[in-house]
Amino acid sequence: MGATPYIGASIKRKRITASHRRGNYTDDVALPRQTYAHFVRSPHAHAKIKSIRKDKALKAPGVVAVFTGDDLAGAKVNGLPCGWLITDVNGRR
């Protein structure tokens, strides 16, 4: 058997009860002046976006900013990384 004996194996799990749940979720965070991001993607695969009307979105209540792919490319963002490291069952990358 290889270095990952848990793949395909049945693992006995602890029963999780309400008193055991101590996870922290980003949706539970509420800070002063907090903002949220919303990503809009085309519902059509391989579609070419001809234009984006940022002016209407910027006029909507609560909207702070609107960024397009061109904005991110100009700022050299180079993608949006995952917020956490992915590890195996032993905590290794």
PDB file of N, CA and C in Angstrom, residues 23-93:
ATOM      1  N   GLY A  23     -16.148  25.452  14.310  1.00  0.00           N
ATOM      2  CA  GLY A  23     -15.557  25.979  13.087  1.00  0.00           C
ATOM      3  C   GLY A  23     -15.775  27.473  12.948  1.00  0.00           C
ATOM      4  N   ASN A  24     -14.850  28.118  12.296  1.00  0.00           N
ATOM      5  CA  ASN A  24     -14.975  29.532  11.976  1.00  0.00           C
ATOM      6  C   ASN A  24     -15.204  29.647  10.474  1.00  0.00           C
ATOM      7  N   TYR A  25     -16.255  30.310  10.102  1.00  0.00           N
ATOM      8  CA  TYR A  25     -16.607  30.451   8.699  1.00  0.00           C
ATOM      9  C   TYR A  25     -16.574  31.929   8.323  1.00  0.00           C
ATOM     10  N   THR A  26     -16.130  32.216   7.112  1.00  0.00           N
ATOM     11  CA  THR A  26     -16.047  33.609   6.698  1.00  0.00           C
ATOM     12  C   THR A  26     -17.416  34.277   6.706  1.00  0.00           C
ATOM     13  N   ASP A  27     -18.473  33.522   6.507  1.00  0.00           N
ATOM     14  CA  ASP A  27     -19.813  34.105   6.523  1.00  0.00           C
ATOM     15  C   ASP A  27     -20.240  34.534   7.937  1.00  0.00           C
ATOM     16  N   ASP A  28     -19.542  34.042   8.953  1.00  0.00           N
ATOM     17  CA  ASP A  28     -19.843  34.417  10.335  1.00  0.00           C
ATOM     18  C   ASP A  28     -19.120  35.690  10.766  1.00  0.00           C
ATOM     19  N   VAL A  29     -18.210  36.191   9.955  1.00  0.00           N
ATOM     20  CA  VAL A  29     -17.439  37.386  10.298  1.00  0.00           C
ATOM     21  C   VAL A  29     -18.275  38.629  10.005  1.00  0.00           C
ATOM     22  N   ALA A  30     -18.350  39.535  10.970  1.00  0.00           N
ATOM     23  CA  ALA A  30     -19.054  40.807  10.787  1.00  0.00           C
ATOM     24  C   ALA A  30     -18.185  41.910  11.372  1.00  0.00           C
ATOM     25  N   LEU A  31     -17.560  42.673  10.493  1.00  0.00           N
ATOM     26  CA  LEU A  31     -16.663  43.740  10.914  1.00  0.00           C
ATOM     27  C   LEU A  31     -17.253  45.090  10.514  1.00  0.00           C
ATOM     28  N   PRO A  32     -16.871  46.159  11.210  1.00  0.00           N
ATOM     29  CA  PRO A  32     -17.346  47.483  10.806  1.00  0.00           C
ATOM     30  C   PRO A  32     -16.912  47.798   9.379  1.00  0.00           C
ATOM     31  N   ARG A  33     -17.780  48.390   8.600  1.00  0.00           N
ATOM     32  CA  ARG A  33     -17.520  48.810   7.219  1.00  0.00           C
ATOM     33  C   ARG A  33     -17.153  47.633   6.301  1.00  0.00           C
ATOM     34  N   GLN A  34     -17.617  46.450   6.655  1.00  0.00           N
ATOM     35  CA  GLN A  34     -17.318  45.246   5.880  1.00  0.00           C
ATOM     36  C   GLN A  34     -17.989  45.299   4.512  1.00  0.00           C
ATOM     37  N   THR A  35     -17.282  44.814   3.510  1.00  0.00           N
ATOM     38  CA  THR A  35     -17.844  44.713   2.158  1.00  0.00           C
ATOM     39  C   THR A  35     -17.768  43.261   1.701  1.00  0.00           C
ATOM     40  N   TYR A  36     -18.453  42.949   0.627  1.00  0.00           N
ATOM     41  CA  TYR A  36     -18.491  41.601   0.070  1.00  0.00           C
ATOM     42  C   TYR A  36     -18.141  41.656  -1.404  1.00  0.00           C
ATOM     43  N   ALA A  37     -17.657  40.559  -1.919  1.00  0.00           N
ATOM     44  CA  ALA A  37     -17.377  40.454  -3.352  1.00  0.00           C
ATOM     45  C   ALA A  37     -18.395  39.525  -3.981  1.00  0.00           C
ATOM     46  N   HIS A  38     -18.792  39.850  -5.177  1.00  0.00           N
ATOM     47  CA  HIS A  38     -19.701  39.000  -5.946  1.00  0.00           C
ATOM     48  C   HIS A  38     -19.122  38.854  -7.345  1.00  0.00           C
ATOM     49  N   PHE A  39     -18.967  37.632  -7.794  1.00  0.00           N
ATOM     50  CA  PHE A  39     -18.399  37.370  -9.111  1.00  0.00           C
ATOM     51  C   PHE A  39     -19.524  36.994 -10.068  1.00  0.00           C
ATOM     52  N   VAL A  40     -19.542  37.628 -11.218  1.00  0.00           N
ATOM     53  CA  VAL A  40     -20.539  37.326 -12.242  1.00  0.00           C
ATOM     54  C   VAL A  40     -19.809  36.732 -13.432  1.00  0.00           C
ATOM     55  N   ARG A  41     -20.270  35.575 -13.851  1.00  0.00           N
ATOM     56  CA  ARG A  41     -19.663  34.904 -14.996  1.00  0.00           C
ATOM     57  C   ARG A  41     -20.727  34.688 -16.064  1.00  0.00           C
ATOM     58  N   SER A  42     -20.292  34.540 -17.273  1.00  0.00           N
ATOM     59  CA  SER A  42     -21.208  34.287 -18.378  1.00  0.00           C
ATOM     60  C   SER A  42     -21.844  32.918 -18.212  1.00  0.00           C
ATOM     61  N   PRO A  43     -23.135  32.798 -18.479  1.00  0.00           N
ATOM     62  CA  PRO A  43     -23.777  31.478 -18.438  1.00  0.00           C
ATOM     63  C   PRO A  43     -23.475  30.657 -19.697  1.00  0.00           C
ATOM     64  N   HIS A  44     -22.728  31.234 -20.622  1.00  0.00           N
ATOM     65  CA  HIS A  44     -22.429  30.570 -21.896  1.00  0.00           C
ATOM     66  C   HIS A  44     -20.944  30.216 -21.968  1.00  0.00           C
ATOM     67  N   ALA A  45     -20.647  28.946 -22.184  1.00  0.00           N
ATOM     68  CA  ALA A  45     -19.260  28.500 -22.289  1.00  0.00           C
ATOM     69  C   ALA A  45     -18.580  29.130 -23.497  1.00  0.00           C
ATOM     70  N   HIS A  46     -17.370  29.606 -23.324  1.00  0.00           N
ATOM     71  CA  HIS A  46     -16.537  30.171 -24.391  1.00  0.00           C
ATOM     72  C   HIS A  46     -17.171  31.391 -25.064  1.00  0.00           C
ATOM     73  N   ALA A  47     -18.088  32.050 -24.374  1.00  0.00           N
ATOM     74  CA  ALA A  47     -18.716  33.249 -24.947  1.00  0.00           C
ATOM     75  C   ALA A  47     -17.725  34.406 -24.945  1.00  0.00           C
ATOM     76  N   LYS A  48     -17.849  35.280 -25.900  1.00  0.00           N
ATOM     77  CA  LYS A  48     -17.023  36.489 -25.942  1.00  0.00           C
ATOM     78  C   LYS A  48     -17.849  37.632 -25.364  1.00  0.00           C
ATOM     79  N   ILE A  49     -17.329  38.257 -24.327  1.00  0.00           N
ATOM     80  CA  ILE A  49     -18.026  39.385 -23.709  1.00  0.00           C
ATOM     81  C   ILE A  49     -17.706  40.619 -24.541  1.00  0.00           C
ATOM     82  N   LYS A  50     -18.742  41.240 -25.081  1.00  0.00           N
ATOM     83  CA  LYS A  50     -18.537  42.413 -25.939  1.00  0.00           C
ATOM     84  C   LYS A  50     -18.410  43.691 -25.123  1.00  0.00           C
ATOM     85  N   SER A  51     -19.158  43.785 -24.024  1.00  0.00           N
ATOM     86  CA  SER A  51     -19.066  44.994 -23.200  1.00  0.00           C
ATOM     87  C   SER A  51     -19.635  44.716 -21.811  1.00  0.00           C
ATOM     88  N   ILE A  52     -19.205  45.526 -20.878  1.00  0.00           N
ATOM     89  CA  ILE A  52     -19.719  45.484 -19.501  1.00  0.00           C
ATOM     90  C   ILE A  52     -20.079  46.898 -19.120  1.00  0.00           C
ATOM     91  N   ARG A  53     -21.329  47.086 -18.696  1.00  0.00           N
ATOM     92  CA  ARG A  53     -21.799  48.428 -18.332  1.00  0.00           C
ATOM     93  C   ARG A  53     -21.636  48.634 -16.832  1.00  0.00           C
ATOM     94  N   LYS A  54     -20.458  49.100 -16.459  1.00  0.00           N
ATOM     95  CA  LYS A  54     -20.157  49.330 -15.057  1.00  0.00           C
ATOM     96  C   LYS A  54     -20.968  50.489 -14.480  1.00  0.00           C
ATOM     97  N   ASP A  55     -21.349  51.452 -15.305  1.00  0.00           N
ATOM     98  CA  ASP A  55     -22.042  52.645 -14.810  1.00  0.00           C
ATOM     99  C   ASP A  55     -23.340  52.298 -14.078  1.00  0.00           C
ATOM    100  N   LYS A  56     -24.121  51.351 -14.606  1.00  0.00           N
ATOM    101  CA  LYS A  56     -25.374  50.964 -13.938  1.00  0.00           C
ATOM    102  C   LYS A  56     -25.096  50.265 -12.605  1.00  0.00           C
ATOM    103  N   ALA A  57     -24.132  49.377 -12.605  1.00  0.00           N
ATOM    104  CA  ALA A  57     -23.802  48.652 -11.380  1.00  0.00           C
ATOM    105  C   ALA A  57     -23.303  49.605 -10.296  1.00  0.00           C
ATOM    106  N   LEU A  58     -22.498  50.569 -10.662  1.00  0.00           N
ATOM    107  CA  LEU A  58     -21.954  51.522  -9.692  1.00  0.00           C
ATOM    108  C   LEU A  58     -23.030  52.404  -9.066  1.00  0.00           C
ATOM    109  N   LYS A  59     -24.161  52.557  -9.747  1.00  0.00           N
ATOM    110  CA  LYS A  59     -25.265  53.364  -9.217  1.00  0.00           C
ATOM    111  C   LYS A  59     -26.166  52.577  -8.267  1.00  0.00           C
ATOM    112  N   ALA A  60     -26.000  51.255  -8.212  1.00  0.00           N
ATOM    113  CA  ALA A  60     -26.839  50.421  -7.347  1.00  0.00           C
ATOM    114  C   ALA A  60     -26.495  50.667  -5.882  1.00  0.00           C
ATOM    115  N   PRO A  61     -27.492  50.635  -4.993  1.00  0.00           N
ATOM    116  CA  PRO A  61     -27.244  50.875  -3.563  1.00  0.00           C
ATOM    117  C   PRO A  61     -26.249  49.870  -2.981  1.00  0.00           C
ATOM    118  N   GLY A  62     -25.277  50.359  -2.258  1.00  0.00           N
ATOM    119  CA  GLY A  62     -24.310  49.515  -1.574  1.00  0.00           C
ATOM    120  C   GLY A  62     -23.112  49.090  -2.398  1.00  0.00           C
ATOM    121  N   VAL A  63     -23.117  49.349  -3.703  1.00  0.00           N
ATOM    122  CA  VAL A  63     -21.992  48.955  -4.551  1.00  0.00           C
ATOM    123  C   VAL A  63     -20.834  49.917  -4.318  1.00  0.00           C
ATOM    124  N   VAL A  64     -19.675  49.376  -3.998  1.00  0.00           N
ATOM    125  CA  VAL A  64     -18.486  50.171  -3.714  1.00  0.00           C
ATOM    126  C   VAL A  64     -17.595  50.275  -4.956  1.00  0.00           C
ATOM    127  N   ALA A  65     -17.455  49.173  -5.685  1.00  0.00           N
ATOM    128  CA  ALA A  65     -16.586  49.149  -6.861  1.00  0.00           C
ATOM    129  C   ALA A  65     -17.024  48.029  -7.794  1.00  0.00           C
ATOM    130  N   VAL A  66     -16.647  48.157  -9.047  1.00  0.00           N
ATOM    131  CA  VAL A  66     -16.882  47.131 -10.049  1.00  0.00           C
ATOM    132  C   VAL A  66     -15.569  46.928 -10.790  1.00  0.00           C
ATOM    133  N   PHE A  67     -15.111  45.685 -10.834  1.00  0.00           N
ATOM    134  CA  PHE A  67     -13.860  45.364 -11.517  1.00  0.00           C
ATOM    135  C   PHE A  67     -14.137  44.381 -12.639  1.00  0.00           C
ATOM    136  N   THR A  68     -13.519  44.611 -13.764  1.00  0.00           N
ATOM    137  CA  THR A  68     -13.625  43.696 -14.897  1.00  0.00           C
ATOM    138  C   THR A  68     -12.292  42.967 -15.062  1.00  0.00           C
ATOM    139  N   GLY A  69     -12.267  42.029 -15.980  1.00  0.00           N
ATOM    140  CA  GLY A  69     -11.026  41.324 -16.267  1.00  0.00           C
ATOM    141  C   GLY A  69      -9.923  42.272 -16.702  1.00  0.00           C
ATOM    142  N   ASP A  70     -10.297  43.308 -17.468  1.00  0.00           N
ATOM    143  CA  ASP A  70      -9.301  44.294 -17.896  1.00  0.00           C
ATOM    144  C   ASP A  70      -8.702  45.041 -16.707  1.00  0.00           C
ATOM    145  N   ASP A  71      -9.549  45.351 -15.718  1.00  0.00           N
ATOM    146  CA  ASP A  71      -9.055  46.026 -14.510  1.00  0.00           C
ATOM    147  C   ASP A  71      -8.035  45.153 -13.780  1.00  0.00           C
ATOM    148  N   LEU A  72      -8.356  43.875 -13.638  1.00  0.00           N
ATOM    149  CA  LEU A  72      -7.470  42.965 -12.920  1.00  0.00           C
ATOM    150  C   LEU A  72      -6.176  42.711 -13.692  1.00  0.00           C
ATOM    151  N   ALA A  73      -6.278  42.616 -15.005  1.00  0.00           N
ATOM    152  CA  ALA A  73      -5.072  42.425 -15.820  1.00  0.00           C
ATOM    153  C   ALA A  73      -4.170  43.654 -15.714  1.00  0.00           C
ATOM    154  N   GLY A  74      -4.759  44.846 -15.752  1.00  0.00           N
ATOM    155  CA  GLY A  74      -3.985  46.078 -15.637  1.00  0.00           C
ATOM    156  C   GLY A  74      -3.300  46.211 -14.289  1.00  0.00           C
ATOM    157  N   ALA A  75      -3.927  45.669 -13.246  1.00  0.00           N
ATOM    158  CA  ALA A  75      -3.344  45.721 -11.904  1.00  0.00           C
ATOM    159  C   ALA A  75      -2.395  44.551 -11.654  1.00  0.00           C
ATOM    160  N   LYS A  76      -2.240  43.681 -12.647  1.00  0.00           N
ATOM    161  CA  LYS A  76      -1.370  42.502 -12.557  1.00  0.00           C
ATOM    162  C   LYS A  76      -1.721  41.624 -11.356  1.00  0.00           C
ATOM    163  N   VAL A  77      -3.011  41.375 -11.182  1.00  0.00           N
ATOM    164  CA  VAL A  77      -3.473  40.529 -10.083  1.00  0.00           C
ATOM    165  C   VAL A  77      -3.030  39.083 -10.289  1.00  0.00           C
ATOM    166  N   ASN A  78      -2.978  38.627 -11.533  1.00  0.00           N
ATOM    167  CA  ASN A  78      -2.528  37.269 -11.867  1.00  0.00           C
ATOM    168  C   ASN A  78      -3.364  36.173 -11.215  1.00  0.00           C
ATOM    169  N   GLY A  79      -4.664  36.308 -11.211  1.00  0.00           N
ATOM    170  CA  GLY A  79      -5.547  35.273 -10.675  1.00  0.00           C
ATOM    171  C   GLY A  79      -5.932  35.536  -9.236  1.00  0.00           C
ATOM    172  N   LEU A  80      -6.903  34.785  -8.782  1.00  0.00           N
ATOM    173  CA  LEU A  80      -7.384  34.894  -7.409  1.00  0.00           C
ATOM    174  C   LEU A  80      -7.057  33.598  -6.685  1.00  0.00           C
ATOM    175  N   PRO A  81      -6.118  33.617  -5.750  1.00  0.00           N
ATOM    176  CA  PRO A  81      -5.711  32.381  -5.079  1.00  0.00           C
ATOM    177  C   PRO A  81      -6.781  31.868  -4.121  1.00  0.00           C
ATOM    178  N   CYS A  82      -6.703  30.600  -3.855  1.00  0.00           N
ATOM    179  CA  CYS A  82      -7.576  29.972  -2.865  1.00  0.00           C
ATOM    180  C   CYS A  82      -7.244  30.565  -1.496  1.00  0.00           C
ATOM    181  N   GLY A  83      -8.232  30.695  -0.623  1.00  0.00           N
ATOM    182  CA  GLY A  83      -8.025  31.299   0.684  1.00  0.00           C
ATOM    183  C   GLY A  83      -7.384  30.378   1.703  1.00  0.00           C
ATOM    184  N   TRP A  84      -7.160  29.118   1.355  1.00  0.00           N
ATOM    185  CA  TRP A  84      -6.552  28.189   2.280  1.00  0.00           C
ATOM    186  C   TRP A  84      -5.706  27.201   1.486  1.00  0.00           C
ATOM    187  N   LEU A  85      -4.773  26.551   2.174  1.00  0.00           N
ATOM    188  CA  LEU A  85      -3.933  25.548   1.529  1.00  0.00           C
ATOM    189  C   LEU A  85      -4.656  24.214   1.524  1.00  0.00           C
ATOM    190  N   ILE A  86      -4.601  23.518   0.428  1.00  0.00           N
ATOM    191  CA  ILE A  86      -5.208  22.199   0.327  1.00  0.00           C
ATOM    192  C   ILE A  86      -4.203  21.170   0.825  1.00  0.00           C
ATOM    193  N   THR A  87      -4.618  20.316   1.753  1.00  0.00           N
ATOM    194  CA  THR A  87      -3.733  19.308   2.312  1.00  0.00           C
ATOM    195  C   THR A  87      -4.399  17.937   2.243  1.00  0.00           C
ATOM    196  N   ASP A  88      -3.599  16.889   2.443  1.00  0.00           N
ATOM    197  CA  ASP A  88      -4.162  15.534   2.507  1.00  0.00           C
ATOM    198  C   ASP A  88      -4.644  15.273   3.933  1.00  0.00           C
ATOM    199  N   VAL A  89      -5.079  14.038   4.211  1.00  0.00           N
ATOM    200  CA  VAL A  89      -5.635  13.721   5.530  1.00  0.00           C
ATOM    201  C   VAL A  89      -4.615  13.833   6.647  1.00  0.00           C
ATOM    202  N   ASN A  90      -3.322  13.847   6.300  1.00  0.00           N
ATOM    203  CA  ASN A  90      -2.266  13.983   7.316  1.00  0.00           C
ATOM    204  C   ASN A  90      -1.767  15.416   7.451  1.00  0.00           C
ATOM    205  N   GLY A  91      -2.414  16.354   6.753  1.00  0.00           N
ATOM    206  CA  GLY A  91      -2.028  17.753   6.848  1.00  0.00           C
ATOM    207  C   GLY A  91      -0.866  18.143   5.965  1.00  0.00           C
ATOM    208  N   ARG A  92      -0.480  17.256   5.031  1.00  0.00           N
ATOM    209  CA  ARG A  92       0.632  17.559   4.127  1.00  0.00           C
ATOM    210  C   ARG A  92       0.094  18.128   2.821  1.00  0.00           C
ATOM    211  N   ARG A  93       0.886  19.034   2.222  1.00  0.00           N
ATOM    212  CA  ARG A  93       0.529  19.583   0.903  1.00  0.00           C
ATOM    213  C   ARG A  93       0.900  18.629  -0.185  1.00  0.00           C
TER     214      ARG A  93
END
